[in-house]
Amino acid sequence: MSSILVKNGRLIHAQGQQNLDILIQDDIIVEISENIAPANHTKIIDAREKWIFPGVIDPHTHMGIPIKSGESADSFASGSRSALHGGVTTILDFTVLEAGQTLKESLTHRQKLAGEAVCDVGIHINITRFEPDLLDEIPDLIASGYNSFKVFTTYEEAGMMLTYAQIEAVATIIARYDGILMVHSEDNETLKSASEAYIERNETHPRHHGLSRPAESEEIAIGKLGEISKRTGCRIYIVHLNTSAGLKQALKYPLLKIETCPHYLLLTDDAYEQKDGQMYVASPPLRKLEDKNALWEAIRKGKIDTIGSDHCPFCLKDKKPGIPFQEIPNGMGGVETLFPTLLAQFVQRDLDLSLLVKMTSWNPAHIFSINHLKGTLQPKHHADLIIVNPEALSDVWEAGLETILDWNAYSSQPAIFPEMVIRRGELVVKKGAIQDPDFGFLVTTPTPSV
């Protein structure tokens, strides 16, 4: 039995802060209290004057998925190393439903790919076709430990969209079996109408990506999804919320959960005017300063449930300048910088660090029903934790990234990277450097009681 004792640190909980020791045996926290005495052969980590956070759960990543004519640039192997370096000990990724596949077949394929990861991995199930046989699979998938499903209100041209009536049918089944429905929320008709003129003129500037996906598309979609949640009783998780209007709409509906992303908190649509503006193309697009400010105010008030990276990275060669804006691959990297950049913002804005823990650990664990293992520093839970030197805020950190990528959206932002990261009792980051971690653990939800 391996044993680690973390002493003298300041534990940052979802409920507050305490100076306590943490005793870890194998992969589990076994005791948290004051002045724990070490047993023989226990490795001692002195965390004096350091902050200790639960390992981050990134609820929204896309490792190696098809986008336009290529794939996102990170595999599970490379992306998960980056994740650990930034303090993300668990990622929740998505299946890709290919033509002719069942939902179970798409899950089995994704599980195999996720076996290369060195952080722990949970999997959401994409439903990008509406067929009775696919819907019939939902109860068995929930019973087998996969209770989160995602649909899209747009991407009709890619064959991924479900109509609102179809989404309501899916939501009805998911609610019956106590699952959760994730939705990419941009109204397709609004996007089509806004895009037509720019497409006809064969526009290439990346600013037209944002102009072709107006803010009202989110507001309209969320309003319709809110009414679906009321009629079906289904919990609906709005992924990557990005506008003040969409936020106001979402807060009207108690069954809606709200995720936003670092790019909507740290960047605005001014980025499209930069020389590398095409690299900032992601969907939904970057928004105005007032949208960014509204999201920060909602965070301060505890109105945002989670922050996910929507990690879908590309290298410079993947987004060549001058191509029509609608052909630019959508997505940016962010799993490695998710926690370090947000922590720096919380420190500089003098925000309650417990709010950061809620959005990056506690809430995603509870929303996606993995809180029996993840999301907190408590006995009987996985020993996933981050040790941070609060004095280590830096504006020059890009060269130290673990990523295989050659472009980063956040290099101008301050960050505080972890000094140590422990994933299920294994020290995977030491003195800020990735070690040689074992493979990750496939995280599933508990089997529902009959």
Tab-separated table of C-alpha atoms in Angstrom, residues 68 157 195 198-200 202-206 208-209 212-213 281 323-330:
chain	number	residue	atom	x	y	z
A	68	LYS	CA	-14.426	19.973	-41.518
A	157	GLU	CA	-25.295	20.850	-43.216
A	195	SER	CA	-25.081	33.658	-43.010
A	198	TYR	CA	-21.680	36.546	-46.304
A	199	ILE	CA	-21.583	33.153	-48.000
A	200	GLU	CA	-22.859	34.568	-51.296
A	202	ASN	CA	-17.502	34.384	-50.454
A	203	GLU	CA	-16.219	36.364	-47.477
A	204	THR	CA	-12.920	35.169	-45.994
A	205	HIS	CA	-12.288	37.428	-43.006
A	206	PRO	CA	-12.777	35.580	-39.696
A	208	HIS	CA	-17.706	37.092	-40.576
A	209	HIS	CA	-17.757	33.901	-38.557
A	212	SER	CA	-22.937	34.995	-39.245
A	213	ARG	CA	-23.735	33.533	-35.810
A	281	VAL	CA	-12.700	30.785	-34.874
A	323	ILE	CA	-10.081	30.613	-46.941
A	324	PRO	CA	-13.856	31.285	-46.757
A	325	PHE	CA	-14.786	31.882	-43.129
A	326	GLN	CA	-17.270	28.987	-43.034
A	327	GLU	CA	-14.510	26.557	-44.069
A	328	ILE	CA	-12.208	27.469	-41.154
A	329	PRO	CA	-12.106	24.522	-38.711
A	330	ASN	CA	-14.031	25.473	-35.567
